[in-house]
Every structure is written in structure tokens, then in C-alpha cells.
Amino acid sequence: NAPSWNILRKSILSTSTGKRLQNEADERAAGRGPPHTDALLRLFAVNDESNVRVTFFRDSAGWCPYCQKTWLFLEEKRIPYRVQKIPLNAYGDKPAWYTRKVDGGSLPALELDGELYSESFEIMKLLDATFENKPRMFQPDGTKDADLAKNLLNLEKKLQRDWFSLVFYPVKGDALEKSRTDLMDTILQL
């Protein structure tokens, strides 16, 4: 006879690795520990979840590049936040409540003090301006460094768009050739 799930769980938790993994899961549930795709709460130095002002809507799988850069930004600035995971279109339909909340159901999105924002670059600039007591990540508008960063971020956006068009919306004939050409034109701008 095969052991029950309960027996298997007890057996795993009796090992050092099992104990470590359970401890990490407990830390994540409490909003502590290292960043993890399963974390639904990040508290950092905040002691109480009621003080969390940000809800971050990101993809369930943790591979959307726009969600990733926003996620990294939240982590680097150590801004406390809650997470709501939303499936990408590749994994099924987004919940109706989300598509009603966010025009087009785009990801990432973020609520700050009850106000909704979307588009990763705009979210990051908003967070940088709102949480000024944290290290600044953007240079003031109009400076040489700010202009350079904006150009690089626009190039990154075009590169992602062209790559996604080629990989996730494969077509044949002229449309496929246009996707390839657009991607190569963007790459040549690097």
C-alpha cells in the first residue's frame, strides 16, 4: 500500500530540507523572507498589514517582463505591498472583475491608496515619487540621465512588443515577415 498524503507530509517535514521549506512558506505567509513568486504579501519593515498602501496585480506565472520589472522595483525600494495574481491570456481568461477594473485587462496594474494605475513605467515613476523616503530610482525629468533612461525604456518596450508579436502571435506569409523585420529593426537600434 502507498503511504497517505499525511504520512508523506510528516516524513518530508521531518527532514532538514522539509523543515527549511516549511519555514520559508511560513515566512512568506507572514509577508517576510526573500522574494518569491508565491508571496501574496510583502511587509519589509512594516509590522501590520493594515499599513500596506499598495496592491500589485501581476501575472500568475511570474514571467511577464512588465510585471517582473515592476516587481523588482517594489522589492528594491522595499515598498510594502499585497499581490493579486491574474492569469495571462496564454493561460486562460482573466477574471471578469479584473477586466472591469483594468481597461483591457492589461498587466501589470497597481492600486495605491485605492487609485488604480497601469503601465509599468508609469507605475514605477509614481512609486518613486510617492515613496521618496526610499532610494530614488529615477533622475529628475529633463536631466541627461532621465532622457537616456526614457530612451532605453522605450527601446525595451519596442523590443518586447516585437518579440511577443513574433513568438506569441505566429502567422504566415507577409505578416510573419513583417514581425521578423520589425524585430530586427528594433535590435539594430541597440
Coordinates of N, CA, C and O in Angstrom, one line a residue:
N1 N 0.8 -1.2 0.0 CA 0.0 0.0 0.0 C 0.9 1.3 0.0 O 1.9 1.3 0.7
A2 N 0.4 2.2 -0.7 CA 1.1 3.5 -0.8 C 0.8 4.3 0.5 O -0.3 4.2 1.0
P3 N 1.8 5.1 1.0 CA 1.5 5.9 2.2 C 0.5 7.0 1.9 O 0.5 7.5 0.8
S4 N -0.2 7.4 2.9 CA -1.1 8.5 2.7 C -0.4 9.8 2.5 O 0.8 9.9 2.8
W5 N -1.1 10.8 2.0 CA -0.5 12.2 1.9 C -0.1 12.7 3.2 O 1.0 13.4 3.3
N6 N -0.8 12.4 4.3 CA -0.5 12.9 5.6 C 0.8 12.3 6.1 O 1.7 13.0 6.6
I7 N 1.0 11.0 5.9 CA 2.3 10.3 6.2 C 3.4 10.9 5.4 O 4.5 11.1 6.0
L8 N 3.2 11.1 4.1 CA 4.3 11.6 3.3 C 4.7 13.0 3.8 O 5.9 13.4 3.8
R9 N 3.7 13.8 4.1 CA 3.9 15.2 4.6 C 4.8 15.2 5.9 O 5.8 15.9 6.0
K10 N 4.4 14.3 6.8 CA 5.1 14.2 8.1 C 6.6 13.7 7.8 O 7.5 14.2 8.4
S11 N 6.7 12.8 6.9 CA 8.0 12.3 6.6 C 8.9 13.4 6.0 O 10.1 13.5 6.3
I12 N 8.3 14.2 5.1 CA 9.1 15.3 4.4 C 9.5 16.3 5.5 O 10.6 16.8 5.5
L13 N 8.5 16.7 6.3 CA 8.7 17.7 7.3 C 9.7 17.3 8.4 O 10.2 18.1 9.1
S14 N 10.0 16.0 8.5 CA 11.0 15.6 9.5 C 12.4 15.7 9.0 O 13.4 15.5 9.7
T15 N 12.6 16.0 7.7 CA 13.9 16.2 7.1 C 14.3 17.7 7.3 O 13.5 18.6 7.4
S16 N 15.6 18.0 7.2 CA 16.1 19.4 7.3 C 15.6 20.2 6.1 O 15.2 21.4 6.3
T17 N 15.6 19.6 4.9 CA 15.1 20.4 3.8 C 13.6 20.6 3.9 O 13.1 21.8 3.7
G18 N 12.8 19.7 4.4 CA 11.4 19.9 4.6 C 11.1 20.9 5.6 O 10.2 21.8 5.4
K19 N 11.9 21.0 6.7 CA 11.7 22.0 7.7 C 12.1 23.4 7.2 O 11.4 24.3 7.5
R20 N 13.2 23.4 6.4 CA 13.6 24.7 5.8 C 12.5 25.2 4.9 O 12.1 26.4 4.9
L21 N 11.9 24.4 4.0 CA 10.9 24.8 3.1 C 9.6 25.2 3.8 O 9.0 26.2 3.4
Q22 N 9.3 24.5 4.8 CA 8.1 24.9 5.6 C 8.3 26.2 6.3 O 7.4 27.1 6.3
N23 N 9.5 26.4 6.8 CA 9.8 27.7 7.5 C 9.7 28.9 6.4 O 9.2 29.9 6.7
E24 N 10.3 28.6 5.2 CA 10.2 29.7 4.2 C 8.7 29.9 3.8 O 8.4 31.1 3.6
A25 N 7.9 28.9 3.7 CA 6.5 29.1 3.4 C 5.8 29.9 4.5 O 5.0 30.8 4.2
D26 N 6.1 29.6 5.8 CA 5.5 30.3 6.9 C 6.0 31.8 6.9 O 5.2 32.7 7.1
E27 N 7.2 32.1 6.5 CA 7.7 33.4 6.4 C 7.0 34.2 5.3 O 6.6 35.3 5.5
R28 N 6.8 33.5 4.1 CA 6.1 34.1 3.0 C 4.7 34.5 3.4 O 4.2 35.6 3.1
A29 N 4.0 33.6 4.1 CA 2.6 33.8 4.5 C 2.5 35.0 5.5 O 1.5 35.7 5.5
A30 N 3.6 35.3 6.2 CA 3.6 36.4 7.2 C 4.1 37.7 6.5 O 4.3 38.7 7.2
G31 N 4.4 37.6 5.2 CA 4.9 38.8 4.5 C 6.4 39.0 4.7 O 6.9 40.1 4.4
R32 N 7.1 38.0 5.1 CA 8.5 38.2 5.4 C 9.3 37.2 4.5 O 8.8 36.5 3.7
G33 N 10.6 37.2 4.7 CA 11.5 36.3 3.9 C 11.9 36.9 2.6 O 11.5 38.0 2.2
P34 N 12.6 36.1 1.8 CA 13.1 36.6 0.5 C 11.9 36.6 -0.5 O 10.9 36.0 -0.3
P35 N 12.1 37.4 -1.6 CA 11.0 37.5 -2.6 C 10.8 36.1 -3.2 O 11.7 35.3 -3.3
H36 N 9.5 35.8 -3.6 CA 9.1 34.5 -4.1 C 7.8 34.7 -4.9 O 7.0 35.5 -4.6
T37 N 7.7 33.9 -6.0 CA 6.5 34.1 -6.9 C 5.3 33.7 -6.1 O 4.2 34.1 -6.5
D38 N 5.4 32.9 -5.0 CA 4.2 32.5 -4.3 C 3.8 33.5 -3.2 O 2.7 33.4 -2.6
A39 N 4.6 34.5 -3.0 CA 4.3 35.5 -1.9 C 3.1 36.4 -2.3 O 3.1 36.9 -3.4
L40 N 2.2 36.5 -1.4 CA 1.0 37.3 -1.7 C 1.0 38.6 -0.8 O 0.1 39.4 -0.9
L41 N 2.0 38.7 0.0 CA 2.2 39.9 0.9 C 3.7 40.1 1.2 O 4.4 39.1 1.4
R42 N 4.1 41.4 1.1 CA 5.5 41.7 1.4 C 5.4 42.9 2.3 O 4.9 44.0 2.0
L43 N 5.9 42.7 3.5 CA 5.8 43.7 4.6 C 7.1 44.6 4.8 O 7.0 45.7 5.2
F44 N 8.2 44.0 4.6 CA 9.5 44.6 4.9 C 9.5 45.1 6.3 O 9.3 44.3 7.2
A45 N 9.7 46.4 6.5 CA 9.8 47.0 7.9 C 8.5 47.3 8.5 O 8.4 47.6 9.7
V46 N 7.4 47.1 7.7 CA 6.0 47.4 8.3 C 5.6 46.2 9.2 O 5.8 45.1 8.8
N47 N 5.1 46.5 10.3 CA 4.7 45.4 11.2 C 3.2 45.0 11.0 O 2.9 43.9 11.5
D48 N 2.4 45.7 10.4 CA 1.0 45.5 10.3 C 0.5 45.6 8.9 O 0.7 46.6 8.2
E49 N -0.2 44.6 8.4 CA -0.7 44.6 7.0 C -1.7 45.8 6.8 O -1.8 46.3 5.7
S50 N -2.3 46.3 7.8 CA -3.2 47.4 7.7 C -2.5 48.7 7.2 O -3.1 49.6 6.7
N51 N -1.2 48.7 7.3 CA -0.4 49.9 6.9 C 0.1 49.7 5.4 O 0.7 50.6 4.9
V52 N -0.3 48.7 4.7 CA 0.1 48.4 3.3 C -0.8 49.3 2.4 O -2.0 49.1 2.5
R53 N -0.2 50.1 1.6 CA -1.0 51.0 0.7 C -1.1 50.5 -0.7 O -1.8 51.1 -1.5
V54 N -0.3 49.5 -1.1 CA -0.2 49.1 -2.4 C -0.7 47.7 -2.6 O -0.4 46.8 -1.9
T55 N -1.5 47.5 -3.7 CA -1.8 46.2 -4.2 C -1.3 46.1 -5.6 O -1.6 46.9 -6.5
F56 N -0.5 45.0 -5.8 CA 0.2 44.8 -7.1 C -0.5 43.7 -7.8 O -0.6 42.6 -7.3
F57 N -1.0 43.9 -9.0 CA -1.7 42.9 -9.9 C -0.7 42.5 -10.9 O -0.2 43.3 -11.7
R58 N -0.3 41.2 -10.8 CA 0.7 40.6 -11.7 C 0.3 39.3 -12.2 O -0.7 38.7 -11.8
D59 N 1.1 38.8 -13.2 CA 0.7 37.5 -13.8 C 1.0 36.4 -12.8 O 1.9 36.4 -12.0
S60 N 0.1 35.4 -13.0 CA 0.2 34.2 -12.1 C 1.5 33.4 -12.2 O 2.0 32.9 -11.3
A61 N 2.0 33.3 -13.5 CA 3.2 32.5 -13.7 C 4.5 33.2 -13.3 O 5.5 32.5 -13.1
G62 N 4.5 34.5 -13.2 CA 5.7 35.2 -12.8 C 6.7 35.4 -13.9 O 7.9 35.6 -13.6
W63 N 6.2 35.3 -15.2 CA 7.2 35.5 -16.3 C 6.9 36.7 -17.1 O 7.7 37.0 -18.1
C64 N 5.9 37.5 -16.9 CA 5.6 38.7 -17.7 C 6.7 39.7 -17.4 O 6.9 40.1 -16.3
P65 N 7.4 40.2 -18.4 CA 8.6 41.1 -18.2 C 8.1 42.4 -17.6 O 8.9 43.0 -16.8
Y66 N 7.0 42.9 -18.0 CA 6.5 44.2 -17.4 C 6.1 44.0 -15.9 O 6.4 44.9 -15.1
C67 N 5.6 42.9 -15.6 CA 5.3 42.6 -14.2 C 6.6 42.4 -13.4 O 6.7 42.9 -12.3
Q68 N 7.5 41.7 -14.0 CA 8.8 41.5 -13.4 C 9.5 42.8 -13.0 O 10.1 42.9 -11.9
K69 N 9.6 43.7 -14.0 CA 10.4 44.9 -13.6 C 9.6 45.7 -12.6 O 10.3 46.4 -11.7
T70 N 8.3 45.7 -12.6 CA 7.6 46.4 -11.5 C 7.8 45.7 -10.2 O 8.0 46.4 -9.1
W71 N 7.8 44.4 -10.2 CA 8.0 43.6 -9.0 C 9.4 43.9 -8.4 O 9.6 44.1 -7.2
L72 N 10.4 43.9 -9.3 CA 11.8 44.2 -8.9 C 11.9 45.6 -8.3 O 12.6 45.8 -7.3
F73 N 11.2 46.5 -8.9 CA 11.1 47.9 -8.4 C 10.6 48.0 -7.0 O 11.2 48.6 -6.1
L74 N 9.4 47.3 -6.7 CA 8.8 47.3 -5.4 C 9.8 46.6 -4.4 O 9.9 47.1 -3.3
E75 N 10.5 45.6 -4.8 CA 11.4 44.9 -3.9 C 12.6 45.8 -3.6 O 13.0 45.9 -2.5
E76 N 13.2 46.4 -4.6 CA 14.4 47.2 -4.4 C 14.1 48.4 -3.5 O 14.9 48.8 -2.7
K77 N 12.9 49.0 -3.7 CA 12.6 50.1 -2.8 C 12.0 49.7 -1.5 O 11.7 50.5 -0.6
R78 N 11.7 48.4 -1.4 CA 11.2 47.8 -0.1 C 9.9 48.5 0.3 O 9.6 48.9 1.4
I79 N 9.0 48.6 -0.7 CA 7.7 49.2 -0.5 C 6.7 48.0 -0.2 O 6.6 47.1 -0.9
P80 N 6.1 48.1 1.0 CA 5.2 47.0 1.4 C 4.0 46.9 0.4 O 3.5 48.0 -0.1
Y81 N 3.6 45.7 0.0 CA 2.6 45.5 -1.0 C 1.9 44.1 -0.8 O 2.5 43.2 -0.3
R82 N 0.6 44.1 -1.3 CA -0.1 42.9 -1.5 C 0.0 42.5 -2.9 O 0.1 43.3 -3.8
V83 N -0.3 41.2 -3.2 CA -0.2 40.7 -4.6 C -1.6 40.1 -4.9 O -2.1 39.3 -4.1
Q84 N -2.1 40.4 -6.1 CA -3.2 39.7 -6.7 C -2.7 39.1 -8.0 O -2.2 39.8 -8.9
K85 N -2.7 37.8 -8.1 CA -2.3 37.1 -9.3 C -3.4 37.0 -10.3 O -4.5 36.5 -10.0
I86 N -3.1 37.3 -11.6 CA -4.0 37.3 -12.7 C -3.4 36.5 -13.8 O -2.2 36.7 -14.1
P87 N -4.2 35.5 -14.4 CA -3.6 34.7 -15.5 C -3.3 35.6 -16.7 O -4.1 36.5 -17.0
L88 N -2.3 35.3 -17.4 CA -2.1 35.9 -18.7 C -3.0 35.2 -19.7 O -3.5 34.1 -19.5
N89 N -3.3 35.8 -20.8 CA -4.2 35.3 -21.8 C -3.7 33.9 -22.3 O -4.6 33.0 -22.6
A90 N -2.4 33.6 -22.3 CA -1.9 32.3 -22.7 C -2.4 31.2 -21.8 O -2.4 30.0 -22.2
Y91 N -2.8 31.5 -20.6 CA -3.2 30.5 -19.6 C -4.7 30.5 -19.3 O -5.2 29.8 -18.4
G92 N -5.5 31.3 -20.1 CA -6.9 31.3 -19.9 C -7.4 32.7 -19.7 O -6.7 33.7 -19.8
D93 N -8.7 32.8 -19.5 CA -9.3 34.1 -19.4 C -9.0 34.8 -18.1 O -9.0 34.1 -17.1
K94 N -8.9 36.1 -18.2 CA -8.7 36.9 -16.9 C -10.1 37.0 -16.3 O -11.1 37.0 -17.0
P95 N -10.1 37.0 -15.0 CA -11.4 37.1 -14.3 C -12.2 38.4 -14.7 O -11.6 39.4 -15.0
A96 N -13.5 38.3 -14.8 CA -14.3 39.4 -15.2 C -14.1 40.6 -14.3 O -14.1 41.8 -14.8
W97 N -14.0 40.4 -13.0 CA -13.8 41.5 -12.1 C -12.6 42.3 -12.5 O -12.6 43.5 -12.3
Y98 N -11.6 41.6 -13.0 CA -10.3 42.3 -13.3 C -10.5 43.1 -14.6 O -10.0 44.2 -14.7
T99 N -11.1 42.5 -15.6 CA -11.2 43.2 -16.9 C -12.2 44.4 -16.7 O -12.0 45.3 -17.5
R100 N -13.1 44.3 -15.8 CA -13.9 45.5 -15.5 C -13.1 46.6 -14.8 O -13.3 47.8 -15.0
K101 N -12.2 46.1 -13.9 CA -11.4 47.1 -13.1 C -10.3 47.8 -14.0 O -10.1 49.0 -13.8
V102 N -9.6 47.0 -14.8 CA -8.5 47.4 -15.6 C -8.9 47.4 -17.1 O -9.1 46.3 -17.6
D103 N -8.9 48.5 -17.7 CA -9.3 48.6 -19.1 C -8.4 47.7 -19.9 O -7.2 47.8 -19.9
G104 N -9.0 46.7 -20.6 CA -8.3 45.8 -21.4 C -7.7 44.6 -20.7 O -7.1 43.7 -21.2
G105 N -7.7 44.7 -19.3 CA -7.2 43.6 -18.5 C -5.7 43.6 -18.6 O -5.1 42.5 -18.3
S106 N -5.0 44.7 -18.9 CA -3.5 44.6 -19.0 C -2.9 44.4 -17.7 O -3.4 44.7 -16.6
L107 N -1.7 43.9 -17.8 CA -0.8 43.7 -16.6 C 0.5 44.3 -16.9 O 1.0 44.4 -18.1
P108 N 1.2 44.8 -15.9 CA 0.8 44.9 -14.5 C -0.2 46.0 -14.3 O -0.4 46.9 -15.1
A109 N -0.8 46.0 -13.1 CA -1.6 47.1 -12.6 C -1.3 47.3 -11.1 O -0.7 46.4 -10.5
L110 N -1.6 48.4 -10.6 CA -1.3 48.7 -9.2 C -2.3 49.6 -8.6 O -2.8 50.6 -9.3
E111 N -2.8 49.3 -7.4 CA -3.6 50.2 -6.7 C -2.8 50.9 -5.6 O -2.1 50.1 -4.8
L112 N -2.8 52.2 -5.5 CA -2.1 52.9 -4.5 C -3.1 53.8 -3.8 O -3.8 54.6 -4.4
D113 N -3.4 53.5 -2.5 CA -4.4 54.3 -1.7 C -5.7 54.3 -2.4 O -6.4 55.3 -2.5
G114 N -6.1 53.1 -3.1 CA -7.4 53.0 -3.7 C -7.5 53.5 -5.1 O -8.5 53.3 -5.8
E115 N -6.4 54.1 -5.7 CA -6.4 54.6 -7.0 C -5.7 53.6 -7.9 O -4.6 53.1 -7.5
L116 N -6.2 53.3 -9.1 CA -5.7 52.3 -10.0 C -4.7 52.9 -11.0 O -5.0 54.0 -11.6
Y117 N -3.6 52.2 -11.3 CA -2.7 52.7 -12.3 C -2.2 51.5 -13.1 O -2.2 50.3 -12.6
S118 N -1.9 51.7 -14.4 CA -1.4 50.6 -15.2 C -0.2 51.2 -16.0 O 0.0 52.4 -16.1
E119 N 0.5 50.3 -16.7 CA 1.7 50.6 -17.5 C 2.9 50.7 -16.6 O 3.0 51.5 -15.7
S120 N 3.8 49.7 -16.7 CA 4.9 49.5 -15.8 C 5.7 50.7 -15.6 O 6.1 51.1 -14.4
F121 N 6.1 51.4 -16.6 CA 6.9 52.6 -16.5 C 6.3 53.7 -15.6 O 6.9 54.3 -14.7
E122 N 5.0 53.9 -15.9 CA 4.2 55.0 -15.2 C 4.1 54.5 -13.7 O 4.1 55.4 -12.8
I123 N 3.9 53.3 -13.5 CA 3.7 52.8 -12.1 C 5.0 53.0 -11.3 O 5.0 53.5 -10.2
M124 N 6.2 52.7 -12.0 CA 7.5 52.8 -11.3 C 7.7 54.3 -11.0 O 8.2 54.6 -9.9
K125 N 7.4 55.2 -11.9 CA 7.6 56.6 -11.7 C 6.7 57.1 -10.5 O 7.2 57.9 -9.7
L126 N 5.5 56.6 -10.5 CA 4.6 57.0 -9.4 C 5.1 56.5 -8.1 O 5.1 57.3 -7.1
L127 N 5.6 55.3 -8.0 CA 6.1 54.8 -6.7 C 7.3 55.5 -6.3 O 7.5 55.8 -5.1
D128 N 8.2 55.9 -7.3 CA 9.4 56.6 -6.9 C 9.1 58.0 -6.4 O 9.7 58.4 -5.4
A129 N 8.1 58.6 -6.9 CA 7.7 60.0 -6.4 C 6.9 59.9 -5.1 O 7.1 60.7 -4.2
T130 N 6.1 58.8 -4.9 CA 5.3 58.7 -3.7 C 6.1 58.3 -2.5 O 5.9 58.8 -1.4
F131 N 7.0 57.4 -2.7 CA 7.8 56.8 -1.6 C 9.2 57.4 -1.7 O 10.2 56.7 -1.9
E132 N 9.3 58.7 -1.5 CA 10.6 59.5 -1.6 C 11.6 59.1 -0.5 O 12.8 59.3 -0.6
N133 N 11.1 58.6 0.6 CA 12.0 58.2 1.7 C 12.8 57.0 1.4 O 13.7 56.7 2.1
K134 N 12.5 56.3 0.3 CA 13.2 55.2 -0.1 C 14.2 55.7 -1.2 O 14.1 56.8 -1.7
P135 N 15.3 54.9 -1.5 CA 16.2 55.4 -2.5 C 15.5 55.7 -3.8 O 14.7 55.0 -4.3
R136 N 15.9 56.9 -4.4 CA 15.3 57.3 -5.7 C 15.9 56.4 -6.8 O 17.1 56.1 -6.8
M137 N 15.0 56.1 -7.7 CA 15.4 55.2 -8.8 C 15.4 55.9 -10.1 O 16.0 55.5 -11.1
F138 N 14.7 57.1 -10.2 CA 14.6 57.8 -11.4 C 15.3 59.2 -11.2 O 15.1 59.8 -10.1
Q139 N 16.0 59.7 -12.2 CA 16.5 61.0 -12.2 C 15.4 62.0 -12.5 O 14.4 61.7 -13.1
P140 N 15.5 63.3 -12.0 CA 14.5 64.3 -12.3 C 14.3 64.5 -13.8 O 15.3 64.4 -14.6
D141 N 13.1 64.7 -14.2 CA 12.8 64.9 -15.6 C 13.6 66.1 -16.2 O 13.9 67.0 -15.4
G142 N 14.0 65.9 -17.4 CA 14.7 67.0 -18.1 C 16.2 66.9 -17.9 O 17.0 67.6 -18.6
T143 N 16.7 65.9 -17.1 CA 18.2 65.7 -17.0 C 18.6 64.8 -18.1 O 17.9 64.0 -18.6
K144 N 19.9 64.8 -18.3 CA 20.5 64.0 -19.3 C 20.3 62.5 -19.0 O 19.9 61.7 -19.9
D145 N 20.5 62.1 -17.7 CA 20.3 60.7 -17.3 C 18.8 60.3 -17.4 O 18.5 59.2 -17.8
A146 N 17.9 61.2 -17.1 CA 16.5 60.9 -17.2 C 16.1 60.7 -18.7 O 15.3 59.7 -19.0
D147 N 16.6 61.5 -19.6 CA 16.3 61.4 -21.0 C 16.9 60.0 -21.6 O 16.3 59.3 -22.3
L148 N 18.1 59.7 -21.1 CA 18.7 58.4 -21.6 C 17.9 57.3 -21.1 O 17.6 56.3 -21.8
A149 N 17.5 57.3 -19.8 CA 16.7 56.2 -19.2 C 15.4 56.1 -20.0 O 15.0 54.9 -20.3
K150 N 14.8 57.2 -20.3 CA 13.5 57.1 -21.0 C 13.7 56.5 -22.4 O 12.9 55.7 -22.8
N151 N 14.7 56.9 -23.1 CA 15.0 56.3 -24.4 C 15.3 54.8 -24.3 O 14.8 54.0 -25.2
L152 N 16.0 54.4 -23.3 CA 16.3 53.0 -23.2 C 15.1 52.2 -22.8 O 14.8 51.1 -23.3
L153 N 14.2 52.8 -22.0 CA 13.0 52.1 -21.6 C 12.0 52.0 -22.8 O 11.3 51.0 -23.0
N154 N 12.0 53.0 -23.6 CA 11.2 53.0 -24.9 C 11.7 51.9 -25.8 O 10.9 51.2 -26.4
L155 N 13.0 51.8 -25.9 CA 13.6 50.8 -26.8 C 13.3 49.4 -26.2 O 12.9 48.5 -27.0
E156 N 13.3 49.2 -24.9 CA 13.0 48.0 -24.3 C 11.5 47.6 -24.6 O 11.2 46.5 -24.9
K157 N 10.7 48.6 -24.5 CA 9.2 48.3 -24.8 C 9.0 47.9 -26.2 O 8.2 47.0 -26.5
K158 N 9.7 48.5 -27.2 CA 9.6 48.1 -28.6 C 10.1 46.7 -28.8 O 9.5 45.9 -29.5
L159 N 11.2 46.4 -28.1 CA 11.8 45.1 -28.3 C 10.9 44.0 -27.8 O 10.7 43.0 -28.4
Q160 N 10.3 44.3 -26.6 CA 9.3 43.3 -26.0 C 8.1 43.1 -27.0 O 7.7 42.0 -27.2
R161 N 7.6 44.3 -27.4 CA 6.4 44.2 -28.3 C 6.7 43.4 -29.6 O 6.0 42.5 -30.0
D162 N 7.9 43.7 -30.2 CA 8.2 43.0 -31.5 C 8.5 41.5 -31.2 O 8.1 40.6 -32.0
W163 N 9.2 41.2 -30.1 CA 9.4 39.8 -29.7 C 8.1 39.0 -29.5 O 7.9 37.9 -30.0
F164 N 7.2 39.6 -28.7 CA 6.0 39.0 -28.4 C 5.1 38.8 -29.7 O 4.5 37.7 -29.8
S165 N 5.2 39.7 -30.6 CA 4.4 39.6 -31.8 C 4.9 38.4 -32.6 O 4.2 37.6 -33.2
L166 N 6.2 38.2 -32.6 CA 6.8 37.1 -33.4 C 6.6 35.8 -32.7 O 6.2 34.8 -33.3
V167 N 6.7 35.7 -31.4 CA 6.6 34.4 -30.6 C 5.2 34.0 -30.3 O 4.8 32.9 -30.5
F168 N 4.4 34.9 -29.9 CA 3.1 34.6 -29.3 C 1.9 34.7 -30.3 O 0.8 34.2 -30.1
Y169 N 2.2 35.4 -31.4 CA 1.1 35.6 -32.4 C 1.7 35.2 -33.8 O 1.7 36.0 -34.7
P170 N 2.2 33.9 -33.9 CA 2.8 33.5 -35.1 C 1.7 33.4 -36.3 O 0.6 33.0 -36.1
V171 N 2.2 34.0 -37.4 CA 1.3 34.0 -38.6 C 2.2 33.5 -39.7 O 3.4 33.3 -39.6
K172 N 1.6 33.5 -40.9 CA 2.4 33.1 -42.1 C 2.4 34.2 -43.1 O 1.7 35.2 -43.0
G173 N 3.3 34.1 -44.0 CA 3.4 35.0 -45.2 C 3.9 36.4 -44.8 O 4.8 36.5 -44.0
D174 N 3.2 37.4 -45.3 CA 3.7 38.8 -45.2 C 3.7 39.2 -43.7 O 4.5 40.0 -43.3
A175 N 2.7 38.8 -43.0 CA 2.6 39.2 -41.6 C 3.7 38.7 -40.8 O 4.3 39.4 -39.9
L176 N 4.1 37.4 -41.0 CA 5.3 36.8 -40.3 C 6.5 37.6 -40.7 O 7.4 37.9 -39.9
E177 N 6.7 37.9 -42.0 CA 7.9 38.6 -42.4 C 7.9 40.0 -41.8 O 9.0 40.5 -41.4
K178 N 6.8 40.6 -41.7 CA 6.7 42.0 -41.1 C 7.2 41.9 -39.6 O 7.9 42.7 -39.1
S179 N 6.7 40.8 -38.9 CA 7.1 40.6 -37.5 C 8.6 40.5 -37.4 O 9.3 41.1 -36.5
R180 N 9.2 39.7 -38.2 CA 10.6 39.4 -38.2 C 11.4 40.7 -38.5 O 12.4 41.1 -37.8
T181 N 10.9 41.5 -39.5 CA 11.6 42.7 -39.9 C 11.5 43.7 -38.8 O 12.5 44.4 -38.5
D182 N 10.3 43.9 -38.1 CA 10.2 44.8 -37.0 C 11.1 44.4 -35.9 O 11.8 45.3 -35.3
L183 N 11.2 43.2 -35.6 CA 12.1 42.7 -34.5 C 13.6 43.1 -34.9 O 14.3 43.6 -34.0
M184 N 14.0 42.8 -36.1 CA 15.4 43.0 -36.5 C 15.7 44.6 -36.5 O 16.7 45.0 -36.1
D185 N 14.7 45.3 -37.0 CA 14.9 46.8 -36.9 C 15.1 47.3 -35.5 O 15.9 48.2 -35.3
T186 N 14.3 46.8 -34.6 CA 14.5 47.2 -33.2 C 15.8 46.7 -32.6 O 16.5 47.5 -31.9
I187 N 16.2 45.5 -32.9 CA 17.5 45.0 -32.5 C 18.7 45.9 -33.0 O 19.6 46.2 -32.3
L188 N 18.5 46.3 -34.2 CA 19.6 47.1 -34.8 C 19.7 48.5 -34.2 O 20.7 49.2 -34.3
Q189 N 18.7 48.9 -33.4 CA 18.7 50.2 -32.7 C 19.5 50.1 -31.4 O 19.9 51.1 -30.8
L190 N 19.8 48.9 -31.0 CA 20.6 48.7 -29.8 C 22.0 49.2 -30.0 O 22.9 49.4 -30.2

